[in-house]
């Protein structure tokens, strides 16, 4: 059972970090600024997080859950021409915090947020493919996770110039192609 006080403290620290990052890049944010804004002691910070990167990943973990859910927000036969509305919404919301996400999700999809995104998306895709009896669940799940993390990162870093709605549509078609690629 989780401690409600600890969760409130972590929530305040996450909110404080996001507020700080709205004003300056993560690499310019200090633990002192975060704890001052969260109104907690420095020692309290270190009880919950080893460093600012760990707090940043925790604060951004919601974007990972949103990405995974958005990519799986369809039922029945997917239409390659129309991405799930949740995927378009995801790209639109993500663009609003692009500066913070770029710090944690490096070009190509690496970095702490990229690793978390890859791991969570791979696991969800694998389990859903297994449940559906689809072939090569581990292979396709890894391809989907790698492709999505790389596309998202490169889009956030400006390597791919595309508005959110178009990026969602392009990503959707690529990921569907991976799901339908013969594996034998």
Coordinates of C-alpha atoms in Angstrom, one line a residue:
X1 CA 0.0 0.0 0.0
X2 CA 1.4 3.4 -0.9
X3 CA 1.7 6.2 1.6
X4 CA -0.6 9.1 0.6
X5 CA 1.8 11.6 2.1
X6 CA 4.7 10.3 0.0
X7 CA 2.5 10.4 -3.1
X8 CA 1.5 14.0 -2.4
X9 CA 5.1 15.0 -1.9
X10 CA 6.1 13.3 -5.2
X11 CA 3.2 15.0 -6.9
X12 CA 4.3 18.4 -5.6
X13 CA 7.9 17.7 -6.8
X14 CA 6.7 16.7 -10.2
X15 CA 4.5 19.8 -10.6
X16 CA 7.3 22.0 -9.4
X17 CA 9.7 20.5 -11.9
X18 CA 7.3 21.0 -14.8
X19 CA 6.7 24.6 -13.7
X20 CA 10.4 25.2 -13.6
X21 CA 10.9 23.6 -17.0
X22 CA 8.2 25.8 -18.5
X23 CA 10.5 28.7 -17.6
X24 CA 13.9 27.2 -18.5
X25 CA 15.5 24.1 -19.9
X26 CA 15.9 21.1 -17.6
X27 CA 19.7 21.4 -17.7
X28 CA 19.3 24.9 -16.1
X29 CA 16.9 23.7 -13.3
X30 CA 18.4 23.0 -9.9
X31 CA 17.2 20.8 -7.1
X32 CA 17.2 24.0 -5.0
X33 CA 14.7 25.6 -7.3
X34 CA 12.4 22.6 -7.4
X35 CA 12.3 22.1 -3.7
X36 CA 11.7 25.8 -3.1
X37 CA 8.8 25.8 -5.6
X38 CA 7.4 22.5 -4.1
X39 CA 7.9 23.9 -0.6
X40 CA 9.7 20.8 0.6
X41 CA 13.1 20.3 2.1
X42 CA 16.1 19.2 0.1
X43 CA 16.5 16.1 2.2
X44 CA 12.8 15.2 1.3
X45 CA 13.7 15.5 -2.4
X46 CA 16.5 12.9 -1.9
X47 CA 14.2 10.6 0.0
X48 CA 12.1 10.3 -3.1
X49 CA 14.5 10.8 -6.0
X50 CA 18.3 10.2 -6.5
X51 CA 18.6 13.2 -8.9
X52 CA 16.7 15.6 -11.2
X53 CA 16.7 13.2 -14.1
X54 CA 14.8 10.6 -12.0
X55 CA 12.3 13.2 -11.1
X56 CA 12.0 14.3 -14.7
X57 CA 11.4 10.8 -15.9
X58 CA 8.7 10.3 -13.2
X59 CA 7.1 13.6 -14.1
X60 CA 7.1 12.7 -17.8
X61 CA 6.0 9.0 -17.3
X62 CA 2.4 10.1 -18.0
X63 CA 3.4 10.9 -21.6
X64 CA 4.6 7.3 -21.9
X65 CA 1.3 5.9 -20.7
X66 CA -0.5 8.3 -23.0
X67 CA 1.6 7.2 -26.0
X68 CA 1.1 3.5 -25.3
X69 CA -2.7 4.0 -24.8
X70 CA -3.0 6.2 -27.9
X71 CA -1.3 3.5 -30.0
X72 CA -3.7 0.9 -28.7
X73 CA -6.9 3.1 -28.8
X74 CA -8.6 1.2 -31.6
X75 CA -10.7 -1.9 -31.8
X76 CA -11.8 -4.0 -34.8
X77 CA -10.0 -3.6 -38.1
X78 CA -7.8 -0.5 -38.1
X79 CA -8.2 2.0 -40.9
X80 CA -4.8 3.0 -42.3
X81 CA -6.1 6.3 -43.5
X82 CA -7.5 7.4 -40.1
X83 CA -5.3 7.2 -37.0
X84 CA -7.1 6.8 -33.7
X85 CA -8.2 10.3 -32.4
X86 CA -6.1 9.5 -29.2
X87 CA -3.0 9.3 -31.3
X88 CA -3.6 12.7 -32.9
X89 CA -4.4 14.2 -29.5
X90 CA -1.2 12.7 -28.1
X91 CA 1.0 14.4 -30.7
X92 CA -0.8 17.7 -30.2
X93 CA -0.4 17.6 -26.4
X94 CA 3.2 16.4 -26.6
X95 CA 4.1 19.4 -28.9
X96 CA 3.2 21.7 -26.0
X97 CA 5.9 20.3 -23.7
X98 CA 8.4 19.5 -26.5
X99 CA 11.3 21.3 -24.8
X100 CA 11.2 19.2 -21.7
X101 CA 10.6 15.9 -23.6
X102 CA 13.6 16.7 -25.9
X103 CA 15.8 16.8 -22.8
X104 CA 14.8 13.3 -21.8
X105 CA 14.1 11.8 -25.2
X106 CA 17.2 12.2 -27.5
X107 CA 17.2 12.0 -31.2
X108 CA 16.7 8.4 -32.4
X109 CA 14.7 7.6 -29.3
X110 CA 17.4 7.1 -26.6
X111 CA 17.6 8.8 -23.2
X112 CA 15.7 8.0 -20.0
X113 CA 12.2 8.8 -21.4
X114 CA 13.0 6.9 -24.6
X115 CA 14.1 3.8 -22.7
X116 CA 10.9 3.9 -20.6
X117 CA 8.7 4.5 -23.7
X118 CA 10.4 1.6 -25.6
X119 CA 10.1 -0.8 -22.7
X120 CA 6.4 0.0 -21.9
X121 CA 5.3 0.0 -25.5
X122 CA 7.2 -3.2 -26.4
X123 CA 5.6 -5.0 -23.5
X124 CA 2.1 -3.8 -24.3
X125 CA 2.4 -4.6 -28.0
X126 CA 3.9 -8.0 -27.2
X127 CA 1.1 -9.0 -24.8
X128 CA -1.6 -7.8 -27.1
X129 CA -0.1 -9.7 -30.1
X130 CA 0.1 -12.8 -27.9
X131 CA -3.5 -12.4 -26.8
X132 CA -4.6 -12.0 -30.4
X133 CA -2.6 -15.0 -31.5
X134 CA -0.6 -12.8 -34.0
X135 CA 2.7 -14.2 -35.3
X136 CA 6.1 -13.1 -34.0
X137 CA 4.9 -11.1 -31.0
X138 CA 8.3 -10.3 -29.6
X139 CA 9.8 -9.3 -33.0
X140 CA 6.9 -7.0 -34.1
X141 CA 6.6 -5.5 -30.6
X142 CA 10.3 -4.5 -30.6
X143 CA 10.0 -3.1 -34.1
X144 CA 6.9 -1.1 -33.1
X145 CA 8.5 0.2 -29.9
X146 CA 11.7 1.2 -31.7
X147 CA 10.0 2.8 -34.6
X148 CA 7.6 4.8 -32.5
X149 CA 10.3 6.0 -30.0
X150 CA 12.6 7.0 -32.8
X151 CA 9.8 8.8 -34.8
X152 CA 8.6 10.7 -31.7
X153 CA 12.1 11.7 -30.7
X154 CA 13.1 12.9 -34.1
X155 CA 9.8 14.8 -34.5
X156 CA 10.3 16.5 -31.2
X157 CA 13.9 17.4 -32.2
X158 CA 12.7 18.9 -35.5
X159 CA 14.3 16.3 -37.7
X160 CA 10.9 15.4 -39.0
X161 CA 8.9 18.6 -39.9
X162 CA 5.3 17.7 -39.7
X163 CA 2.3 19.2 -37.8
X164 CA 0.8 16.9 -35.1
X165 CA -2.2 15.7 -37.1
X166 CA 0.0 14.7 -40.1
X167 CA 2.6 13.1 -37.8
X168 CA -0.1 11.0 -36.2
X169 CA -1.4 9.8 -39.6
X170 CA 2.1 9.0 -40.9
X171 CA 3.1 7.2 -37.7
X172 CA -0.1 5.2 -37.8
X173 CA 0.4 4.0 -41.3
X174 CA 4.0 3.0 -40.6
X175 CA 3.1 1.1 -37.4
X176 CA 0.2 -0.7 -39.2
X177 CA 2.7 -1.7 -41.9
X178 CA 4.9 -3.3 -39.3
X179 CA 2.0 -5.2 -37.8
X180 CA 1.1 -6.6 -41.2
X181 CA 4.6 -7.4 -42.5
X182 CA 5.0 -11.1 -43.1
X183 CA 7.5 -12.5 -40.6
X184 CA 8.2 -15.9 -42.2

